[in-house]
mmCIF file of C-alpha atoms in Angstrom:
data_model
loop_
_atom_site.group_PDB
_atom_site.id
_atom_site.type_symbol
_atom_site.label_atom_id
_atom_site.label_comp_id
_atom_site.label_asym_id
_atom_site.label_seq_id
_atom_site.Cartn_x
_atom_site.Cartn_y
_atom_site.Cartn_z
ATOM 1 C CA UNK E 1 -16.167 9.176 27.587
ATOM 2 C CA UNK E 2 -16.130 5.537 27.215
ATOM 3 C CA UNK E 3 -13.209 4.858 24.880
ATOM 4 C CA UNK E 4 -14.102 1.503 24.423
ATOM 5 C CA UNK E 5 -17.613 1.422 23.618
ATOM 6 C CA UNK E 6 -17.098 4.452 21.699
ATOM 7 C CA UNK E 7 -14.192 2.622 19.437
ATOM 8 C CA UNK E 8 -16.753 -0.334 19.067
ATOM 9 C CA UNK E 9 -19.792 1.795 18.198
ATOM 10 C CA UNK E 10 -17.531 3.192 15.758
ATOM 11 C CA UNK E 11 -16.146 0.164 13.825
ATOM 12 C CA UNK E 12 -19.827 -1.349 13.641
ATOM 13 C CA UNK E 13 -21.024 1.416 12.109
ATOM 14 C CA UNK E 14 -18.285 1.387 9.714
ATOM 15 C CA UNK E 15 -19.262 -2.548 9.039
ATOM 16 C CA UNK E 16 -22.747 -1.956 8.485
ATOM 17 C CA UNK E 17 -22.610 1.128 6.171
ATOM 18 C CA UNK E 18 -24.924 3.554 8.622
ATOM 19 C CA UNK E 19 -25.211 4.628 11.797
ATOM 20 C CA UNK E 20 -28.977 3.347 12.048
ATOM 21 C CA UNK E 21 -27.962 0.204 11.393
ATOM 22 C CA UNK E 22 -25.318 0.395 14.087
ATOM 23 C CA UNK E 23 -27.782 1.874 16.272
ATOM 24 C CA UNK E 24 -30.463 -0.834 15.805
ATOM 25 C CA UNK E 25 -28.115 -3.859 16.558
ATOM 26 C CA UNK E 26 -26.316 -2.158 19.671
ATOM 27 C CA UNK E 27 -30.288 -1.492 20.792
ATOM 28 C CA UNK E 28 -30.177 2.102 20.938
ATOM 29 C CA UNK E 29 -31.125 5.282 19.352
ATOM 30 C CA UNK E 30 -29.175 6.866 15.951
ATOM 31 C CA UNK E 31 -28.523 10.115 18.020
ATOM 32 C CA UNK E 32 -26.512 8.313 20.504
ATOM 33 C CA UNK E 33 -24.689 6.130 18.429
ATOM 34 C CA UNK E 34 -23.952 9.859 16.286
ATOM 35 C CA UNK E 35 -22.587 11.409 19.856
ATOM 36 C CA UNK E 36 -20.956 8.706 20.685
ATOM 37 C CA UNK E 37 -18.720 8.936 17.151
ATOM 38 C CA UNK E 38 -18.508 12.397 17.415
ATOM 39 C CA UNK E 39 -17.438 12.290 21.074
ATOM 40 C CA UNK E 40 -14.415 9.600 20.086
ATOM 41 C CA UNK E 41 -13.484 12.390 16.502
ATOM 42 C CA UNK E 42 -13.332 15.347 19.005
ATOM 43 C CA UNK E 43 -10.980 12.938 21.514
ATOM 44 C CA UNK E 44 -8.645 11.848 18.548
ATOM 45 C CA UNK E 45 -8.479 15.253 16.939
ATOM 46 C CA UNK E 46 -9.511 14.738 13.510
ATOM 47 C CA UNK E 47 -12.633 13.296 11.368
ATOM 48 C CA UNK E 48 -12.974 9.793 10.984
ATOM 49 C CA UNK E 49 -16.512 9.454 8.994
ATOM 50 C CA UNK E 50 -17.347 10.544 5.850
ATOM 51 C CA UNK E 51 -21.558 11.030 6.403
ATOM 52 C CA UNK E 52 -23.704 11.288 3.157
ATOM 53 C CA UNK E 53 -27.215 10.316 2.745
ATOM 54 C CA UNK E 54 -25.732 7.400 0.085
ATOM 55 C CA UNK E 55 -23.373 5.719 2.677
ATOM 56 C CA UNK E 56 -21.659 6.206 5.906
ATOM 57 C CA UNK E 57 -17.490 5.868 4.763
ATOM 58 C CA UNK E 58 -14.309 6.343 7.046
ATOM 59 C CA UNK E 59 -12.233 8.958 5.939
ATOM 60 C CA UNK E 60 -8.625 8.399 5.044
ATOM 61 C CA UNK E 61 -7.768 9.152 8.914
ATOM 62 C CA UNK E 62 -10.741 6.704 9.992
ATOM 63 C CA UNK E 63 -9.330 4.191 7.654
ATOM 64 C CA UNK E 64 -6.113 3.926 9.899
ATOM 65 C CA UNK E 65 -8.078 4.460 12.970
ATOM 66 C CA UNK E 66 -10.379 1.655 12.355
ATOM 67 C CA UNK E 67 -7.355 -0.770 11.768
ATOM 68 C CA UNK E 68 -6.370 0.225 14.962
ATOM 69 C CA UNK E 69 -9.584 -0.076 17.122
ATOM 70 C CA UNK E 70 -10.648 -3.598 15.742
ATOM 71 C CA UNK E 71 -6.981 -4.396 17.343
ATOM 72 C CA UNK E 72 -7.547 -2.723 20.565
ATOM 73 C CA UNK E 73 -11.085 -4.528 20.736
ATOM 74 C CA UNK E 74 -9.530 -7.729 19.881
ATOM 75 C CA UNK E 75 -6.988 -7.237 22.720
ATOM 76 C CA UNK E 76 -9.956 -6.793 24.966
ATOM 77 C CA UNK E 77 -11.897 -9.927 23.945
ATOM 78 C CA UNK E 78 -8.615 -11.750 24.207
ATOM 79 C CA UNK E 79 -8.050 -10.599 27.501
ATOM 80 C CA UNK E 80 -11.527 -11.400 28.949
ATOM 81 C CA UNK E 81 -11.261 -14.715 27.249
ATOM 82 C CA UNK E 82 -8.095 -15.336 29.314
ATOM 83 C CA UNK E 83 -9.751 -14.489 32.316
ATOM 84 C CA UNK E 84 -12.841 -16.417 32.109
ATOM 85 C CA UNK E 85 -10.849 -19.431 30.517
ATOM 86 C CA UNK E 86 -13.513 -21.961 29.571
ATOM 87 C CA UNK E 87 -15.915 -21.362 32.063
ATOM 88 C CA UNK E 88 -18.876 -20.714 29.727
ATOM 89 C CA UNK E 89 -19.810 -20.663 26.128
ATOM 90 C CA UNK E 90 -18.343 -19.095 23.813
ATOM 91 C CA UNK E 91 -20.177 -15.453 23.232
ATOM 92 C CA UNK E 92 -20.496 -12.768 20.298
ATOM 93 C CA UNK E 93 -20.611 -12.108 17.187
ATOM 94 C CA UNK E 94 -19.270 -13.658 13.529
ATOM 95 C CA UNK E 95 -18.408 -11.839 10.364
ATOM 96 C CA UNK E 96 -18.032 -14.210 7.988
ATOM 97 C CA UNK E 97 -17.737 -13.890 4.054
ATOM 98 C CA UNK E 98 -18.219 -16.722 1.214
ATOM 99 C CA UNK E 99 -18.748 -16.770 -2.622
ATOM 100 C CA UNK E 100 -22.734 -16.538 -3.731
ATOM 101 C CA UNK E 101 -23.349 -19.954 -4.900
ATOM 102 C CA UNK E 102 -21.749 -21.891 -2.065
ATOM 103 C CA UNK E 103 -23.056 -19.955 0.282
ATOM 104 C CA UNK E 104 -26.625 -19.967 -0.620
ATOM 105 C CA UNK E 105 -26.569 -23.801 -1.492
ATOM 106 C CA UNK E 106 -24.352 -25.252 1.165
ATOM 107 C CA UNK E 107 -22.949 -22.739 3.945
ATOM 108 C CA UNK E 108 -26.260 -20.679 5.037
ATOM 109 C CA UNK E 109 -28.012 -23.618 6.184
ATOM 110 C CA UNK E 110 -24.810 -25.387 7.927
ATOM 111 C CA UNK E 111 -24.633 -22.116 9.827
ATOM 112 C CA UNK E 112 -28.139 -21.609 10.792
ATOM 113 C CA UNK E 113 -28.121 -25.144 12.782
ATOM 114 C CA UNK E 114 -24.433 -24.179 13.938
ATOM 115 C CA UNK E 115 -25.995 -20.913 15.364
ATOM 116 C CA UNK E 116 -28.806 -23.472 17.241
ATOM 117 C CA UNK E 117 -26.033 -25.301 18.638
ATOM 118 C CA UNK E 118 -24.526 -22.143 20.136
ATOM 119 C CA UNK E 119 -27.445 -19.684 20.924
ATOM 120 C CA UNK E 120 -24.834 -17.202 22.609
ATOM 121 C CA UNK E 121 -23.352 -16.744 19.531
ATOM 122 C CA UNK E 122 -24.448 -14.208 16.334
ATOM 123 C CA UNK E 123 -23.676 -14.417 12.810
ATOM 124 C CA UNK E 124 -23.259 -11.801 9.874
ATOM 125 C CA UNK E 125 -23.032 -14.008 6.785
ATOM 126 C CA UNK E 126 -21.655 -11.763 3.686
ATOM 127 C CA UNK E 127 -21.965 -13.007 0.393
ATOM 128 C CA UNK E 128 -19.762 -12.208 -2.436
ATOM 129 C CA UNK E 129 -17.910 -12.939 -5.665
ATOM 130 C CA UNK E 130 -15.047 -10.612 -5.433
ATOM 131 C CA UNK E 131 -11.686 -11.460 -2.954
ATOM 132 C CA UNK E 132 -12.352 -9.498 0.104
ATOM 133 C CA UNK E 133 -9.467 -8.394 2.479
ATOM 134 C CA UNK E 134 -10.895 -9.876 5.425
ATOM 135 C CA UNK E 135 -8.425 -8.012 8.414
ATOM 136 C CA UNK E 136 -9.721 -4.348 6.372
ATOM 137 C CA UNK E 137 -13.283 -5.382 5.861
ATOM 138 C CA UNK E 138 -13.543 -6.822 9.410
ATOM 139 C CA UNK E 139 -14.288 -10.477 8.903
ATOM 140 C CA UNK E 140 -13.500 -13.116 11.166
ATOM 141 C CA UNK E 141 -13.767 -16.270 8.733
ATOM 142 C CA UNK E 142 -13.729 -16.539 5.317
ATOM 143 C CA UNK E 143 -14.827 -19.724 3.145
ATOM 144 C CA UNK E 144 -13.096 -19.901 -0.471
ATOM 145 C CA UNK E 145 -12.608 -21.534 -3.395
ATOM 146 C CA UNK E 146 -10.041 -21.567 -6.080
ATOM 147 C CA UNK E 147 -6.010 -21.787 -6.422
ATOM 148 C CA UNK E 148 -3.257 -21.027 -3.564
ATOM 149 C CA UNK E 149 -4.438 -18.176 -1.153
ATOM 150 C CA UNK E 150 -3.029 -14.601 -0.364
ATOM 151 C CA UNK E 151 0.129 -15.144 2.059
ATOM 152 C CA UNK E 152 -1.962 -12.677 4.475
ATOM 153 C CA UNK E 153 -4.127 -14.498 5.547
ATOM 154 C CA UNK E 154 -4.274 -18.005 7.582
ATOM 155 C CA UNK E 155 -5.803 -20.551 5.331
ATOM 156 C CA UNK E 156 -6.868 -24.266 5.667
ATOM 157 C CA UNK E 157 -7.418 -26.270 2.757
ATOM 158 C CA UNK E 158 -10.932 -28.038 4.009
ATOM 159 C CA UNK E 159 -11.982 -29.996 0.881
ATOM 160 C CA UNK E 160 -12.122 -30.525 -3.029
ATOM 161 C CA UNK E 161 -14.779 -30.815 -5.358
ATOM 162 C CA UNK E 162 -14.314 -32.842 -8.398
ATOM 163 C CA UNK E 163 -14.980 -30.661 -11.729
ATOM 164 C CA UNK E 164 -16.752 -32.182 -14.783
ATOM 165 C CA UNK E 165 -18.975 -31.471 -17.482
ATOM 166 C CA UNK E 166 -22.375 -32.039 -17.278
ATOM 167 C CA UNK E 167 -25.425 -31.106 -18.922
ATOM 168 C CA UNK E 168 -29.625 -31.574 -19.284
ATOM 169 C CA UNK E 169 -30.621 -35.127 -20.528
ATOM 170 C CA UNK E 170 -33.288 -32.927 -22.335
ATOM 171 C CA UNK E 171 -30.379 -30.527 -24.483
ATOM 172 C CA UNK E 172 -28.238 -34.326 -24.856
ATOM 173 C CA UNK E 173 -31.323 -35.551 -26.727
ATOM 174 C CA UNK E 174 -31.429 -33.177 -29.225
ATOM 175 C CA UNK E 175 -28.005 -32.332 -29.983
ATOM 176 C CA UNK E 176 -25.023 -34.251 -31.279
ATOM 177 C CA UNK E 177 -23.401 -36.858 -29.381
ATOM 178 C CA UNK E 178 -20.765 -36.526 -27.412
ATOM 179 C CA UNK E 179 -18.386 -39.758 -27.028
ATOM 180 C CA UNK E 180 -14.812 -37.929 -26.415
ATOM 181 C CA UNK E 181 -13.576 -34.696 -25.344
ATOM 182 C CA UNK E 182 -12.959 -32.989 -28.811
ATOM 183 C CA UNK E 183 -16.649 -33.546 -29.506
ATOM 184 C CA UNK E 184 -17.257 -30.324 -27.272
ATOM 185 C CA UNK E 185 -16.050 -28.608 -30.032
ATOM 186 C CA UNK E 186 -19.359 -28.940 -31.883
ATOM 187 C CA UNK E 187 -21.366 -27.271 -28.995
ATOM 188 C CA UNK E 188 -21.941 -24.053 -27.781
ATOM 189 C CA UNK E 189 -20.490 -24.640 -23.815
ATOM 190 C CA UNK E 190 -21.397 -22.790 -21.098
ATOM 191 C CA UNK E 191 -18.534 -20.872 -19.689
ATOM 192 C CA UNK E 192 -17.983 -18.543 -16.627
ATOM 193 C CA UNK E 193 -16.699 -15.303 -17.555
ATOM 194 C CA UNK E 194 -13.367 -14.085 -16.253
ATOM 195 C CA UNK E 195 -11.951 -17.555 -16.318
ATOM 196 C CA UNK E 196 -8.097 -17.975 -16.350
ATOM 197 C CA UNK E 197 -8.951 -20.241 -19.665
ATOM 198 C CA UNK E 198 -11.917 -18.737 -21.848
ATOM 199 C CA UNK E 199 -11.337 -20.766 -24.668
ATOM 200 C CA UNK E 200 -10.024 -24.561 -23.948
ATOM 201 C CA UNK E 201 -11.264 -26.935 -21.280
ATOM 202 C CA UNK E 202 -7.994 -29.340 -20.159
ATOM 203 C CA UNK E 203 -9.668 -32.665 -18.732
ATOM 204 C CA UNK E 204 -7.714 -35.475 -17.046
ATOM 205 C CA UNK E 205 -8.577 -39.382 -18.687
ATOM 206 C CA UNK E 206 -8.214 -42.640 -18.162
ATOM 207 C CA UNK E 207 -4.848 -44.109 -17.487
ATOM 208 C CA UNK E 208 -3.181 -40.367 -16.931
ATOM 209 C CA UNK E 209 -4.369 -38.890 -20.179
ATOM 210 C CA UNK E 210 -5.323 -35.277 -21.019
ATOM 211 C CA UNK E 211 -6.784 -32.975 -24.005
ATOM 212 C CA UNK E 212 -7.013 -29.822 -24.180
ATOM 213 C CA UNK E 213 -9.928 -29.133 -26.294
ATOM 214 C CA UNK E 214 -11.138 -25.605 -27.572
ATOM 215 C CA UNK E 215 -14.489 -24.880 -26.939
ATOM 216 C CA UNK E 216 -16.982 -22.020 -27.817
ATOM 217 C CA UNK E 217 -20.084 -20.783 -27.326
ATOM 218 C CA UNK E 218 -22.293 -17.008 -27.071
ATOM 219 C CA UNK E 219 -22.631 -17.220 -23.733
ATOM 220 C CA UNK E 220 -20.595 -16.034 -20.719
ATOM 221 C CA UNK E 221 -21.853 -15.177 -17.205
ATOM 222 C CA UNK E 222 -19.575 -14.204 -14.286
ATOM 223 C CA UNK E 223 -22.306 -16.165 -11.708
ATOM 224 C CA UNK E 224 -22.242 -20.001 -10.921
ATOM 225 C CA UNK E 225 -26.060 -19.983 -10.025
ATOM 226 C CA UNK E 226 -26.777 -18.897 -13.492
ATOM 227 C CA UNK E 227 -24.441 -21.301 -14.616
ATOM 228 C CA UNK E 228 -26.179 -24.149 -13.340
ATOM 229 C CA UNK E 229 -29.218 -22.341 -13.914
ATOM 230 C CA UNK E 230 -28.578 -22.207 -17.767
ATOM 231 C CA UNK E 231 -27.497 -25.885 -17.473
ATOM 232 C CA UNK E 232 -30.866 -27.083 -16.274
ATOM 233 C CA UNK E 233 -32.633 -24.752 -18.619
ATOM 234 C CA UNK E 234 -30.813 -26.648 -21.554
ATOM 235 C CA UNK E 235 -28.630 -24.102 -23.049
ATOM 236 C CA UNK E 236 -25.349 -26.056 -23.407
ATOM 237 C CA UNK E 237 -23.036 -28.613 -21.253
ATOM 238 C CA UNK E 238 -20.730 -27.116 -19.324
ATOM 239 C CA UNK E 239 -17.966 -27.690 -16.770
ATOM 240 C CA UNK E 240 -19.076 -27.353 -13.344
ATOM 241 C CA UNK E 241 -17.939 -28.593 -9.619
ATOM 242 C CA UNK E 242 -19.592 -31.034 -7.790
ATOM 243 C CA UNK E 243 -20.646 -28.856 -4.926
ATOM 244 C CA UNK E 244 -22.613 -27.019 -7.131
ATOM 245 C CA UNK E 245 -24.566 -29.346 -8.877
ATOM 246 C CA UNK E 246 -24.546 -32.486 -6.965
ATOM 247 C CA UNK E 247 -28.077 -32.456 -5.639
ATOM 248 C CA UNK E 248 -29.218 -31.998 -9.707
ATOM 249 C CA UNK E 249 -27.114 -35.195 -10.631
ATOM 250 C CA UNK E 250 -28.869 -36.998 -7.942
ATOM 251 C CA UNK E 251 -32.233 -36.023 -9.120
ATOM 252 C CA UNK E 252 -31.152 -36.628 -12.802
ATOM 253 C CA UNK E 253 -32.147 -33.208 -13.544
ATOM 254 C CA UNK E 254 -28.647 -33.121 -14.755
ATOM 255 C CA UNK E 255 -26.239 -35.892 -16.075
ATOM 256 C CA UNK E 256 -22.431 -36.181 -16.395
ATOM 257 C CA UNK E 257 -20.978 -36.005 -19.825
ATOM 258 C CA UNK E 258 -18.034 -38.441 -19.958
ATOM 259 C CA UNK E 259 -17.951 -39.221 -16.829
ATOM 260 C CA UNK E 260 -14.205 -40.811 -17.076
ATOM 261 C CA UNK E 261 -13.162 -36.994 -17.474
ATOM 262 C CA UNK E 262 -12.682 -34.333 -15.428
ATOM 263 C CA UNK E 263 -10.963 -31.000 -14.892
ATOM 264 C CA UNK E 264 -8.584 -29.829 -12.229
ATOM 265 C CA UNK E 265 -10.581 -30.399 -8.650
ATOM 266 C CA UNK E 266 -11.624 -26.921 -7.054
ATOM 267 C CA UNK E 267 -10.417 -26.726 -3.655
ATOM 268 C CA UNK E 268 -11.869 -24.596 -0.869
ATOM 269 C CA UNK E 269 -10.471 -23.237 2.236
ATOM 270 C CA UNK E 270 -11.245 -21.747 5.424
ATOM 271 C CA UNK E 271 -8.772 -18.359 6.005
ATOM 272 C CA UNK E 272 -8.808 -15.866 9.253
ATOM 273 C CA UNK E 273 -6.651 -12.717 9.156
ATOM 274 C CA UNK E 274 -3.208 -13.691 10.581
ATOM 275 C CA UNK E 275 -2.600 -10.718 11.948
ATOM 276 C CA UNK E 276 -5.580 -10.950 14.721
ATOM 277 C CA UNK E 277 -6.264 -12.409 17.680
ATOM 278 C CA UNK E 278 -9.086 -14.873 17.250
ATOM 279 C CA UNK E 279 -11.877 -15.143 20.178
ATOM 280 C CA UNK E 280 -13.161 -18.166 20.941
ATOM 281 C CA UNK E 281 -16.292 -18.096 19.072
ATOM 282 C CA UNK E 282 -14.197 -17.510 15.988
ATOM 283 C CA UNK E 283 -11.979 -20.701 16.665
ATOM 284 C CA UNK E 284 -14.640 -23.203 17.270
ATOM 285 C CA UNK E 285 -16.203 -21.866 13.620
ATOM 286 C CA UNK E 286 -12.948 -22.339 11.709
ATOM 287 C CA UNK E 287 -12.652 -26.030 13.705
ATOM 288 C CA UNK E 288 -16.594 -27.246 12.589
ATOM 289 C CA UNK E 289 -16.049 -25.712 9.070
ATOM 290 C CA UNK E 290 -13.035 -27.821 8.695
ATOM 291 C CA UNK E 291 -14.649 -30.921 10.365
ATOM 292 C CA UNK E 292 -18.113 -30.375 8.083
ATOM 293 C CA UNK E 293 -17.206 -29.032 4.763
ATOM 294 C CA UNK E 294 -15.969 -32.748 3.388
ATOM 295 C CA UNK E 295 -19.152 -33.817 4.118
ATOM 296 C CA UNK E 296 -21.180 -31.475 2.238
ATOM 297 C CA UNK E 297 -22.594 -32.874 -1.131
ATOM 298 C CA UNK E 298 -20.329 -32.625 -3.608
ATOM 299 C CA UNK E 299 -16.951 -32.551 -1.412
ATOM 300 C CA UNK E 300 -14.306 -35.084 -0.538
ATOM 301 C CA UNK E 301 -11.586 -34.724 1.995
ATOM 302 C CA UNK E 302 -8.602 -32.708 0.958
#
C-alpha cells in the first residue's frame, strides 16, 4: 500500500465531506478512493470514517489520525520544497477561509486574478461567519476581522477599516434629522445581532470626544450583507465599516451620517496555524494578502 497517497486520499475526503468529492478532484473513481481508505483503516487497526448517506465524518480515532497525517504530508511538501529550492513555481493547492461579506465583496475576486498570476496553483475558498480552527479544519490561510486573535494561531494585522454610520439619502429625507450623536436615539438603527454592545453605539468626535448613545430598533440580523442590504433598502442608519460599504458611498447610494464620528476601526488579519509547516504556495498568499488588503476599498494601512 501506498501510505502516503493513502493518508492524503484520506484527509481530502475528510475536507470535502464525501468520498465522491475526493474522488472527483484526485481524478479517479469513488471505489478506489473507498479501497484506498479502507486499505490505510485495516493498516492502522481501527476505523477512522464514520460513512452515512448525510456526510462522510472521522471517527473519534480518525479525528487524531487526521491531525497526524496533515503533519506527515506537510513534512513531505516541506521536504520536496527543500529539495527543489526555488527552481520552479510554487505548486498545489490553498484552503483558505474568510467571513461572507468580505469575501464575496473584496477577497473572491483578488484571488481569482491571484490564481491567473500563478496557474500552478489551486484554491478552495470557504466562506463563513463562525471562528474556524484552521490547523483542525485543514486551512492554510485565514482572513479575519475583529479584536485580538486566538494565541494559536500566527496572525498579521493587514489593515483597518474605519466604522461609521451611514444610511439611504432616501430614509434621511423622510425621517428626523440627525445633527449629533444622541439624535440616534429617535431612530430605529440597524444592528448586527450577537454584538458585544446591542444597545449603545460609543463614537469617537472631534477634538478626542466620545458618547455613548443608546440606540434601538426591531431589527437584528447576524449577516453584514443584509446589513447593508437593509441600509440601501431604507430601513434605518446604521453603523457599518468601510470595506463594506465603500463602493455605495461612492455611488451615493449611501451617505455618511456625521461624518466627524466614528466607532472603533475594525481591523483584519491574515492568520496560518502555527503549529504547521507552510509550503511555498501558502507563504507567497499570506505575503500578497498583506501587501493588497490596504488597498482594497474601504481599508487603510494598519
Amino acid at each position: 500500500m501506498d501510505t502516503l497517497n493513502a493518508m492524503a486520499t484520506f484527509v481530502r475526503a475528510v475536507d470535502l465531506g464525501s468520498l465522491s468529492a475526493a474522488a472527483r478532484e484526485l481524478r479517479t473513481t469513488q471505489p478506489t478512493v473507498s479501497k484506498a481508505v479502507a486499505a490505510l483503516e485495516r493498516h492502522v487497526g481501527v476505523r477512522l470514517l464514520e460513512r452515512s448517506t448525510a456526510r462522510l465524518a472521522p471517527t473519534d480515532e480518525g479525528r487524531v489520525f487526521l491531525d497526524h497525517a496533515r503533519r506527515v504530508l506537510d513534512l513531505q511538501a516541506e521536504a520536496l520544497d527543500q529539495v527543489r529550492g526555488h527552481a520552479r513555481a510554487p505548486t498545489g493547492q490553498l484552503r483558505i477561509n474568510a467571513p461572507l461579506a468580505i469575501g464575496q465583496l473584496r477577497l473572491n475576486a483578488w484571488l481569482l486574478d491571484f490564481l491567473k498570476m500563478h496557474t500552478a496553483v489551486s484554491a478552495e475558498l470557504i466562506l463563513n461567519d463562525r471562528f474556524v480552527d484552521l490547523a483542525e479544519e485543514g486551512m492554510d490561510v485565514a482572513l479575519r476581522l475583529g479584536g485580538a486573535p486566538p494565541p494559536h494561531v500566527v496572525a498579521r494585522e493587514v489593515g483597518r477599516s474605519r466604522r461609521g454610520v451611514v444610511a439611504s439619502p432616501a430614509y434621511l429625507a423622510s425621517a428626523p434629522r440627525i445633527r449629533r450623536p444622541a439624535d440616534l436615539s429617535r431612530h430605529e438603527v440597524l444592528r448586527f445581532a450577537w454584538a458585544a454592545s446591542l444597545d449603545t453605539l460609543v463614537l469617537d468626535g472631534p477634538r478626542g470626544t466620545r458618547e455613548t448613545v443608546p440606540v434601538a430598533g426591531r431589527y437584528r440580523v447576524n449577516s453584514s450583507m443584509a446589513i447593508r442590504e437593509g441600509l440601501l433598502l431604507g430601513a434605518g442608519p446604521g453603523l457599518a465599516p468601510d470595506w463594506l460599504v465603500q463602493d455605495l458611498l461612492d455611488s451615493g447610494a449611501l451617505v455618511r451620517v456625521l461624518p466627524a464620528w466614528h466607532a472603533e476601526p475594525q481591523r483584519a488579519w491574515v492568520m496560518y496555524p502555527s503549529l504547521r509547516y507552510r509550503p511555498a504556495r501558502s507563504r507567497m498568499l499570506v505575503d500578497a494578502l498583506c501587501d493588497s488588503v490596504p488597498s482594497w476599498p474601504g481599508f487603510r494601512a494598519a
